[in-house]
Amino acid sequence: MSFSNLFRKKSVDAILKQVKKNEADGHGALGKHLTTRDLTAFGIAAIVGAGIFSTIGKASSDGGPAVIFLFLFTALACGFAAFAYAEFASMVPVSGSAYTYSYVAFGELIAWIIGWALIMEYAIGNITVAISWSDYFTGLLASGGIHLPQWIQMDYLTASNGYAEATALMQGGKSFENLSAALQAAHEAWTTSPVIGSFHFVADLPALLIIIIITWLVYRGMKESRNASNLMVVVKLAIILLVIAVGVFYVDTENWNPFAPNGINGVLKGVSAVFFAYIGFDAISTTAEECKNPQRDLPRGMMWAIVICTILYIVIALVLTGMVNYKELNVGDPLAFVFEKLDLKWLSGIIAVSAVVAMASVLLVFQMGQPRIWMSMSRDGLLPKRFSKVHPKYKTPSYATIVTGFVVAIPALFLNLTMVTDLCSIGTLFAFVLVCAGVLVLQDKKDIPRGKFKTPYINAKYIAPVLVIAGLVFAFTVNKKATMDFITNVPQVNEPSAIVTALTKEEATGVYNQLLQGDKAHIAKETQDLEHILSNYKEEDAGKYAEMVAGLPIKDSVKYESGLALFQHKIPMWIFFIVLIGLTVWAYRKNLSLIPLLGLVCCLYMMAELSVWNWIYFTIWLLIGLAIYFGYSQKNSKLNFNKIEPTLND
């Protein structure tokens, strides 16, 4: 096998000729039904879902009202990436999305990697949404007096981890009644579930139900999916506008002070949650072959979806943080929570219904995206031929749709929400990075057919170095302490919950007794809940909290995160800095276009904000994909048999 074969490329001409051939003979052709309005609706359907109804609460509790800046930053990053997607979609209007774009720009191996990574966006993203849908649906049933057993409405990992954490906190003095509602539910699910040997049967059955329904709808046809999506978008936009219209009258501007209570670090802590709120606009590009005029409508659909959703997110974030204190928003259903807290239970019920509809629409769009990626890979020979089979009546990739249903449904029964959210984010960001890089690689190639849309060119030769220098000046002046702590790997005091859950019962008793001796009157009146006591110290004065932790009679490894254990979490950010230097040099030497360059840098930065464990899991996922590529795809690629026109050479 020649090394150069790994990077053999498909030409744009060859791809377009194959699409025309499919359309001419009717074999493998998809039905064309979509307009700009439909694409914008699909974008809104994908974006306005779990983000606005669920993860916005956690992000707001971390960053306070200043979380709106994170929404703006994320929207800009997605907007830059959308320019790159739109240019490629106009150039190569086929269903492969980032996979096909990478095949043209980088070659087969990178295309396979990005196609494999996109499974993390669509399939794993749908696992996340299915779990969130299940939470809202079971909550809606409970409000109507129908209470399902906890062990059939919760995934296995959440129940197992929640039971362990609840046990540790109760060992530290917290009563069961004072545990969070989520931990109480996890403890109940684990202790009441059927047990086979030592295995606890805990599975999220409502998540399975919605996936079956959505898969059936996607299988039936694009026209049916479009009509269902448009209807659901109208419903949820009406509800969101109602929430804003009512909520604005309950805003107390005192809740916006302080505006950024946890500083820039608190705002950036919500990167994964907020970015997840924007995932989906790129799913529009997988419907290229089903558009009436893809070169015109795809770019417009993406841009309109991002602009509309960004405005909605910012207004909702301001209303939420104005209605209640940001600290109270760390809940799974923040919109319903704030109105219930203000005794507007009628609106809380309407929100719960609309959330169920909204998340179903996200499932619909993602469940359409994954089969079309697999269909494109199958057409190229990288997956078995069955994946490219188009249903003769419904004109949908039928086999790939059914497989997607299984791939999403089975993990949704057992996987943890946080884990799949972060995996989905890193896979999507990786795709965005490569699409932006692809536009940069192709910007000077004269022999590639261009579509009607082209990213506006602004020379980054001098702008990129100036921005990097400005960032360094800010880091070593305004943010000097945090920067030096990062570089010198200064030990960090652990959070109260991390300390308490790491203690044995004897150590917890010793810590409590020492705290009692130092502040007997205050603590005796307060509580015997050790985690609550430590959290109060931290909220009152972070400096005194650090001093108090230093004097506790426990091991330093429990008190602090330091050395390699601390440095490993900084590895993604160091990777970002090294790549940033390389990109700056590349921009200076090759006069790169600024917009796709900014998209690449912003998306890579958001990847760096994710934990090192996400990078490790993602690397393992890519290694599994490479094993499949070298074991099957490389040998069966149609480029191996010259079935596709010869590729472009650099």
XYZ file of C-alpha atoms in Angstrom:
650
model
C 0.000 0.000 0.000
C 1.436 3.353 -1.088
C 1.452 6.109 1.538
C 0.131 8.547 -1.071
C -2.958 6.358 -1.534
C -4.048 7.282 1.970
C -4.508 10.876 0.796
C -5.987 10.270 -2.655
C -8.649 12.880 -3.337
C -11.977 13.036 -5.126
C -12.429 15.799 -7.666
C -15.412 18.108 -7.518
C -16.168 17.347 -11.179
C -16.269 13.600 -10.507
C -18.642 14.034 -7.571
C -21.028 16.265 -9.523
C -21.019 13.891 -12.518
C -21.921 10.976 -10.241
C -24.815 12.936 -8.720
C -26.134 13.843 -12.192
C -25.863 10.195 -13.255
C -27.859 9.101 -10.179
C -30.536 11.675 -10.955
C -30.676 10.733 -14.626
C -31.179 7.002 -14.135
C -33.146 7.322 -10.887
C -30.866 4.838 -9.134
C -29.775 6.045 -5.713
C -31.392 9.438 -6.236
C -33.084 11.180 -3.298
C -36.313 13.164 -3.542
C -35.920 16.969 -3.940
C -38.349 18.834 -1.670
C -36.456 21.473 0.354
C -36.329 25.282 0.050
C -34.532 28.012 2.059
C -37.488 28.228 4.440
C -37.427 24.476 5.053
C -33.658 24.497 5.623
C -33.905 27.404 8.074
C -36.658 25.516 9.899
C -34.491 22.383 10.025
C -31.653 24.506 11.450
C -33.892 25.999 14.132
C -35.330 22.530 14.804
C -31.816 21.191 15.404
C -30.463 24.133 17.413
C -33.433 25.079 19.618
C -33.734 21.935 21.699
C -31.827 20.523 24.642
C -29.702 23.697 24.751
C -32.456 26.192 25.460
C -34.604 23.849 27.549
C -31.870 22.138 29.577
C -28.134 22.936 29.331
C -28.684 26.726 29.423
C -29.418 26.356 33.154
C -26.038 24.853 34.045
C -24.175 27.389 31.876
C -26.059 30.285 33.518
C -25.323 29.007 37.035
C -21.591 28.869 36.218
C -21.264 32.185 34.388
C -24.127 34.273 35.740
C -25.808 36.801 33.403
C -22.456 37.148 31.569
C -23.198 33.782 29.972
C -24.642 35.848 27.099
C -21.047 36.604 26.054
C -20.410 32.872 25.799
C -23.477 32.565 23.558
C -22.121 35.398 21.408
C -18.636 33.839 21.232
C -20.055 30.424 20.371
C -22.372 31.956 17.758
C -19.402 33.736 16.177
C -17.380 30.497 16.125
C -20.310 28.621 14.566
C -20.903 31.531 12.189
C -17.293 31.393 10.978
C -17.619 27.619 10.553
C -20.960 28.122 8.774
C -19.222 30.279 6.143
C -16.856 27.369 5.470
C -19.719 24.856 5.362
C -21.711 27.130 3.056
C -18.796 27.523 0.642
C -18.266 23.760 0.463
C -22.015 23.076 0.233
C -22.233 25.479 -2.699
C -19.169 23.868 -4.302
C -20.127 20.211 -3.633
C -23.927 20.008 -3.162
C -24.094 16.362 -2.049
C -25.197 14.589 1.134
C -21.779 13.889 2.634
C -21.380 17.156 4.558
C -17.939 17.522 6.212
C -16.998 13.988 5.117
C -17.260 14.818 1.394
C -15.667 18.242 1.861
C -12.650 16.625 3.554
C -12.399 14.045 0.737
C -11.971 16.936 -1.721
C -9.593 19.002 0.443
C -7.423 16.481 2.320
C -7.925 13.040 0.837
C -9.417 9.685 1.768
C -7.875 8.993 5.176
C -8.855 12.370 6.622
C -12.306 12.015 5.038
C -12.749 8.656 6.760
C -11.627 10.130 10.089
C -14.100 12.994 9.817
C -16.901 10.666 8.721
C -16.161 8.473 11.722
C -16.030 11.540 14.004
C -19.409 12.748 12.702
C -20.992 9.679 14.278
C -20.204 11.478 17.540
C -22.212 14.487 16.419
C -25.296 12.864 14.985
C -25.648 9.423 16.585
C -24.159 10.241 20.004
C -25.764 13.690 19.921
C -29.111 12.004 19.481
C -28.418 9.778 22.490
C -28.026 12.981 24.525
C -31.218 14.509 23.198
C -33.172 11.275 23.690
C -32.127 11.179 27.353
C -33.127 14.853 27.831
C -36.441 14.197 26.059
C -37.071 11.294 28.419
C -36.441 13.542 31.450
C -38.967 16.127 30.284
C -41.501 13.506 29.182
C -41.447 11.615 32.494
C -41.632 14.955 34.336
C -44.691 15.841 32.281
C -46.292 12.504 33.128
C -45.503 13.019 36.824
C -47.178 16.442 36.781
C -50.267 14.675 35.432
C -50.193 12.126 38.249
C -48.484 9.301 36.322
C -45.327 8.236 38.154
C -43.087 5.731 36.378
C -40.591 3.703 38.460
C -37.226 5.454 38.550
C -35.365 2.425 37.212
C -37.191 2.558 33.846
C -36.665 6.307 33.324
C -32.955 6.643 34.136
C -29.814 5.371 32.433
C -27.575 2.814 34.140
C -24.496 5.046 34.567
C -26.407 7.939 36.122
C -28.044 5.576 38.620
C -24.775 3.798 39.482
C -22.680 6.985 39.843
C -25.475 8.837 41.635
C -25.900 6.016 44.147
C -22.157 6.020 44.905
C -22.056 9.822 45.302
C -25.204 9.880 47.462
C -23.749 7.186 49.722
C -20.482 9.136 50.126
C -22.297 12.403 50.930
C -24.562 10.727 53.484
C -21.443 9.247 55.032
C -20.180 12.844 55.325
C -23.228 13.848 57.378
C -25.753 14.875 54.710
C -29.242 13.469 55.239
C -31.067 11.794 52.367
C -33.666 14.595 52.369
C -30.906 17.191 51.824
C -29.475 15.424 48.793
C -30.263 17.017 45.434
C -33.368 15.714 43.686
C -31.156 14.122 41.022
C -29.118 12.174 43.594
C -32.263 11.076 45.440
C -33.709 9.791 42.151
C -30.472 7.959 41.296
C -30.335 6.360 44.753
C -33.967 5.275 44.441
C -33.453 3.879 40.918
C -30.460 1.808 42.041
C -32.007 0.447 45.232
C -35.434 -0.372 43.739
C -34.286 -1.817 40.403
C -34.555 -5.569 39.611
C -31.258 -7.345 40.315
C -29.949 -10.254 38.262
C -26.990 -11.665 40.179
C -25.025 -8.501 40.951
C -26.354 -6.608 37.900
C -28.948 -3.875 38.494
C -31.380 -3.543 35.583
C -31.714 0.222 35.084
C -32.652 1.412 31.577
C -34.191 4.561 30.053
C -37.214 3.066 28.251
C -38.924 6.381 27.247
C -35.705 7.319 25.387
C -35.991 4.046 23.477
C -39.630 4.804 22.605
C -38.979 8.240 21.072
C -36.043 6.948 19.028
C -38.236 4.215 17.513
C -40.925 6.769 16.583
C -38.463 9.267 15.054
C -36.584 6.552 13.138
C -39.880 5.390 11.612
C -40.726 8.967 10.560
C -37.295 9.551 8.970
C -37.563 6.185 7.187
C -40.926 7.146 5.664
C -39.600 10.143 3.701
C -38.148 13.668 3.543
C -41.495 15.309 2.789
C -43.063 13.797 5.933
C -39.997 14.708 7.996
C -40.059 18.263 6.650
C -43.747 18.752 7.463
C -43.322 17.358 10.980
C -40.241 19.524 11.562
C -41.940 22.718 10.349
C -44.930 22.090 12.613
C -42.729 21.443 15.668
C -40.648 24.574 14.955
C -43.785 26.744 14.854
C -44.946 25.294 18.196
C -41.671 25.756 20.045
C -40.995 29.261 18.672
C -44.473 30.310 19.793
C -43.792 28.961 23.289
C -40.356 30.607 23.523
C -41.789 33.974 22.492
C -44.549 33.510 25.106
C -41.894 32.748 27.761
C -40.006 35.930 26.846
C -43.163 38.059 26.740
C -44.317 36.886 30.186
C -40.888 36.563 31.802
C -39.752 40.100 30.970
C -42.337 41.472 33.429
C -40.742 39.460 36.267
C -37.150 40.521 35.612
C -35.428 42.086 38.625
C -32.278 43.902 37.460
C -30.745 43.320 40.915
C -30.276 39.698 39.823
C -27.882 40.950 37.104
C -25.522 42.285 39.754
C -22.807 41.020 39.726
C -23.010 40.446 35.987
C -20.018 38.072 35.861
C -19.854 36.643 39.429
C -17.274 33.956 38.601
C -15.249 35.984 36.116
C -14.137 34.810 32.701
C -13.375 31.314 34.017
C -16.967 30.898 35.184
C -18.288 32.019 31.811
C -15.980 29.675 29.878
C -16.869 26.763 32.159
C -20.103 26.429 30.201
C -18.410 26.040 26.791
C -19.480 22.417 26.333
C -23.096 23.072 27.372
C -23.472 26.228 25.262
C -21.748 24.794 22.211
C -24.021 21.777 22.443
C -26.889 24.249 22.172
C -25.656 25.245 18.698
C -24.933 21.779 17.346
C -27.139 20.966 14.413
C -26.882 23.842 11.941
C -24.389 21.773 9.934
C -26.904 18.906 9.707
C -28.594 21.051 7.054
C -25.670 20.318 4.720
C -26.450 16.576 4.772
C -29.725 17.328 2.946
C -27.965 18.937 -0.049
C -29.200 16.369 -2.570
C -32.773 16.892 -1.389
C -32.712 20.669 -1.950
C -34.366 22.268 -4.970
C -31.507 24.782 -5.304
C -28.714 23.703 -2.904
C -26.081 26.198 -4.046
C -28.347 29.116 -3.195
C -30.479 27.765 -0.358
C -27.953 25.912 1.835
C -25.822 28.984 2.734
C -28.943 31.056 3.410
C -30.549 28.359 5.549
C -27.447 27.963 7.752
C -26.941 31.686 8.318
C -30.592 32.436 9.094
C -30.770 29.521 11.554
C -27.698 30.710 13.502
C -28.799 34.371 13.604
C -32.364 33.609 14.767
C -31.247 31.094 17.407
C -28.499 33.354 18.792
C -30.993 36.182 19.369
C -33.374 33.757 21.103
C -30.613 32.303 23.317
C -29.336 35.700 24.475
C -32.808 37.036 25.279
C -33.780 33.837 27.122
C -30.508 33.905 29.133
C -31.117 37.523 30.184
C -34.728 36.794 31.149
C -33.809 33.683 33.159
C -30.952 35.327 35.080
C -33.168 38.380 35.672
C -36.093 36.381 37.043
C -34.085 34.407 39.637
C -30.579 34.453 41.038
C -28.131 32.673 38.716
C -27.133 30.275 41.544
C -30.572 28.645 41.425
C -30.436 27.747 37.738
C -28.338 24.579 37.946
C -31.356 22.385 37.192
C -32.287 20.123 34.305
C -35.394 22.114 33.313
C -34.515 25.804 33.966
C -37.410 27.365 32.007
C -40.072 25.311 33.763
C -38.243 25.796 37.105
C -38.258 29.613 37.124
C -41.966 29.899 36.319
C -42.895 27.255 38.866
C -40.816 29.148 41.443
C -42.775 32.307 40.647
C -46.028 30.323 41.030
C -46.857 30.481 37.315
C -47.494 26.762 37.131
C -49.784 27.026 34.097
C -46.871 28.363 32.046
C -44.511 25.811 33.567
C -46.775 23.057 32.214
C -46.883 24.633 28.740
C -43.063 24.810 28.731
C -42.810 21.138 29.652
C -45.054 20.214 26.697
C -43.092 22.443 24.291
C -39.774 20.964 25.514
C -41.006 17.501 24.601
C -41.900 18.796 21.114
C -38.637 20.767 20.757
C -36.388 17.849 21.603
C -38.323 15.549 19.312
C -37.572 17.967 16.454
C -33.845 17.860 17.269
C -33.957 14.066 17.209
C -35.635 14.253 13.821
C -32.921 16.411 12.213
C -30.003 14.459 13.712
C -31.615 11.156 12.800
C -31.772 12.406 9.198
C -28.120 13.491 9.180
C -26.366 10.284 10.210
C -27.817 7.938 7.531
C -26.891 10.414 4.792
C -23.268 10.526 5.966
C -23.142 6.726 5.916
C -24.815 6.685 2.507
C -22.081 8.933 1.080
C -19.323 6.808 2.624
C -20.944 3.665 1.220
C -21.138 5.199 -2.262
C -17.361 5.658 -2.081
C -16.843 2.043 -1.038
C -15.687 2.888 2.503
C -18.731 1.149 4.021
C -20.673 -1.902 2.765
C -22.930 -1.274 -0.254
C -26.105 -1.776 1.817
C -25.599 1.596 3.517
C -26.162 3.411 0.192
C -29.433 1.592 -0.544
C -32.253 4.062 -1.281
C -35.829 2.946 -0.669
C -37.611 2.730 -4.062
C -40.844 4.252 -2.725
C -39.802 6.606 0.108
C -36.537 7.800 -1.543
C -34.625 7.674 1.760
C -31.424 5.780 2.725
C -33.490 3.002 4.283
C -30.864 0.541 5.571
C -28.633 3.293 6.992
C -31.679 4.815 8.743
C -32.533 1.530 10.480
C -28.915 0.979 11.569
C -28.830 4.542 12.943
C -31.933 3.733 14.991
C -30.172 0.784 16.635
C -26.910 2.722 17.154
C -28.787 5.486 18.994
C -31.404 3.421 20.833
C -29.222 0.840 22.588
C -26.665 3.247 24.191
C -29.498 5.642 25.177
C -30.737 2.949 27.567
C -27.513 2.900 29.566
C -25.205 5.896 28.921
C -24.666 8.987 31.086
C -25.938 12.379 29.832
C -22.798 14.408 30.663
C -20.478 11.879 29.022
C -22.360 11.811 25.738
C -22.813 15.618 25.665
C -19.057 16.180 25.862
C -18.283 13.418 23.341
C -20.815 14.915 20.955
C -19.248 18.374 21.348
C -15.673 17.254 20.705
C -16.648 15.219 17.633
C -18.567 18.150 16.163
C -15.836 20.693 16.923
C -13.291 18.409 15.256
C -15.489 18.355 12.128
C -15.785 22.162 12.190
C -11.993 22.515 12.509
C -11.375 20.330 9.453
C -14.041 22.037 7.330
C -12.531 25.466 8.097
C -9.048 24.100 7.378
C -10.369 22.636 4.106
C -11.446 26.089 2.865
C -7.968 27.422 3.712
C -6.259 24.555 1.866
C -8.361 25.086 -1.285
C -8.427 28.901 -1.279
C -5.710 29.311 -3.940
C -6.534 26.317 -6.148
C -7.667 27.671 -9.502
C -8.715 24.344 -11.073
C -11.607 23.626 -8.668
C -15.157 24.545 -9.751
C -16.599 27.168 -7.403
C -20.209 27.443 -6.315
C -22.361 30.551 -6.131
C -21.321 31.251 -2.525
C -17.758 32.140 -1.530
C -16.520 33.250 1.884
C -15.549 36.962 1.787
C -11.755 37.225 1.627
C -9.921 39.264 4.251
C -6.146 38.794 4.337
C -5.047 37.427 7.747
C -1.313 37.972 7.055
C -0.941 40.766 9.605
C -4.259 40.542 11.478
C -3.548 37.044 12.877
C -0.126 37.945 14.419
C -1.548 41.175 15.864
C -4.437 39.289 17.500
C -2.044 36.716 18.994
C 0.243 39.454 20.383
C -2.786 41.285 21.854
C -3.883 38.049 23.508
C -0.428 37.553 25.052
C -0.380 41.141 26.352
C -3.800 40.621 27.972
C -2.720 37.287 29.488
C 0.457 38.681 31.089
C -1.047 41.965 32.316
C -4.772 41.863 33.110
C -4.883 38.092 33.700
C -1.309 37.684 34.966
C -1.962 35.567 38.083
C -4.144 33.004 36.308
C -1.642 32.848 33.432
C 1.349 32.259 35.721
C -0.587 29.693 37.758
C -1.332 27.866 34.505
C 2.284 27.935 33.285
C 3.863 27.009 36.638
C 1.212 24.378 37.427
C 0.362 25.848 40.860
C -1.671 23.319 42.943
C -5.422 24.009 43.005
C -7.686 23.557 46.029
C -10.306 20.883 45.376
C -14.021 21.644 45.406
C -15.956 20.793 48.624
C -17.842 17.903 46.988
C -14.584 16.405 45.655
C -13.022 16.549 49.126
C -16.013 15.081 50.966
C -16.603 12.205 48.534
C -12.924 11.198 48.804
C -13.005 10.856 52.616
C -13.498 7.707 54.663
C -16.083 7.837 57.438
C -13.339 8.280 60.074
C -11.675 11.093 58.100
C -15.028 12.852 57.625
C -15.649 12.711 61.381
C -12.149 14.103 62.079
C -12.637 17.004 59.660
C -16.036 17.856 61.131
C -14.688 17.814 64.696
C -11.802 20.122 63.759
C -14.147 22.567 62.053
C -16.466 22.406 65.074
C -13.619 23.323 67.433
C -12.637 26.283 65.267
C -16.132 27.691 64.772
C -18.345 25.855 67.233
C -21.195 28.340 67.557
C -21.660 28.798 63.806
C -21.338 25.158 62.741
C -23.380 23.670 65.578
C -26.308 25.888 64.614
C -25.826 25.210 60.921
C -25.734 21.509 60.186
C -23.669 18.336 60.376
C -23.575 18.239 56.583
C -19.823 18.517 55.873
C -20.198 19.308 52.176
C -22.640 22.127 53.009
C -20.273 23.573 55.624
C -17.286 23.598 53.259
C -19.393 25.115 50.456
C -20.456 27.953 52.768
C -16.814 28.718 53.581
C -15.976 28.801 49.873
C -18.886 31.087 48.973
C -18.114 33.522 51.802
C -14.384 33.881 51.065
C -12.393 31.745 48.617
C -9.099 32.838 50.235
C -10.155 31.765 53.731
C -11.541 28.533 52.298
C -8.084 27.733 50.904
C -6.460 28.485 54.296
C -9.003 26.356 56.124
C -8.533 23.400 53.735
C -4.744 23.641 54.208
C -5.166 22.948 57.947
C -7.481 19.947 57.649
C -6.187 16.611 59.056
C -6.298 14.781 55.710
C -3.866 13.904 52.926
C -2.717 16.659 50.548
C -3.838 14.520 47.613
C -7.420 14.951 48.863
C -7.016 18.679 49.551
C -5.313 19.641 46.314
C -4.991 18.744 42.699
C -1.319 19.073 41.760
C 1.561 17.691 39.712
C 0.715 15.395 36.831
C -2.899 15.018 37.994
C -3.343 18.785 37.492
C -1.138 19.142 34.401
C -3.002 16.450 32.450
C -6.094 18.677 32.386
C -4.001 21.424 30.739
C -2.739 19.251 27.871
C -5.600 20.209 25.497
C -4.907 23.909 26.089
C -1.166 23.446 25.456
C -2.051 21.679 22.204
C -4.186 24.693 21.294
C -1.337 27.143 21.961
C 1.146 25.132 19.893
C -1.269 24.809 16.964
C -2.135 28.524 17.246
C 1.530 29.445 16.725
C 1.673 27.173 13.677
C -1.524 28.687 12.238
C -0.182 32.218 12.750
C 2.979 31.381 10.797
C 0.876 29.703 8.072
C -1.394 32.755 7.841
C 1.619 35.083 7.494
C 3.328 32.988 4.816
C 0.268 32.049 2.736
C -2.020 35.106 3.133
C -4.817 32.955 4.556
C -8.447 34.061 4.552
C -9.384 35.507 7.957
C -12.953 34.169 8.411
C -12.225 30.412 8.060
C -9.017 30.931 10.062
C -11.009 32.492 12.921
C -13.499 29.633 12.678
C -10.690 27.088 12.973
C -9.085 28.881 15.955
C -12.379 29.409 17.835
C -13.507 25.791 17.397
C -10.075 24.459 18.377
C -10.164 26.676 21.484
C -13.552 25.253 22.488
C -12.099 21.753 22.030
C -9.266 22.758 24.379
C -11.805 23.816 27.017
C -13.156 20.247 27.150
C -11.551 17.873 29.647
C -8.550 15.737 28.776
C -10.720 12.650 29.319
C -12.909 13.708 26.408
C -9.773 13.947 24.270
C -8.708 10.482 25.416
C -12.130 8.944 24.700
C -12.189 10.710 21.333
C -8.703 9.391 20.485
C -9.788 5.838 21.355
C -12.856 6.321 19.133
C -10.643 7.472 16.238
C -8.276 4.499 16.712
C -11.246 2.124 16.442
C -12.236 3.939 13.249
C -8.711 3.632 11.813
C -8.746 -0.109 12.501
C -11.955 -0.395 10.440
C -10.477 1.779 7.668
C -7.320 -0.298 7.260
C -9.211 -3.555 7.737
C -12.028 -2.883 5.250
C -12.446 0.600 3.789
C -9.009 1.193 2.274
C -9.171 -2.052 0.270
C -12.778 -1.541 -0.877
C -12.545 2.161 -1.741
C -13.825 2.877 -5.249
C -10.726 4.980 -5.822
C -8.832 1.687 -5.489
C -10.583 0.390 -8.600
C -10.626 3.631 -10.600
C -14.419 3.670 -10.504
C -14.345 7.370 -9.840
C -12.588 9.851 -12.052
C -8.904 10.400 -11.175
C -8.348 12.767 -8.296
C -6.851 16.216 -8.141
C -3.211 16.493 -7.277
C -1.736 19.293 -5.249
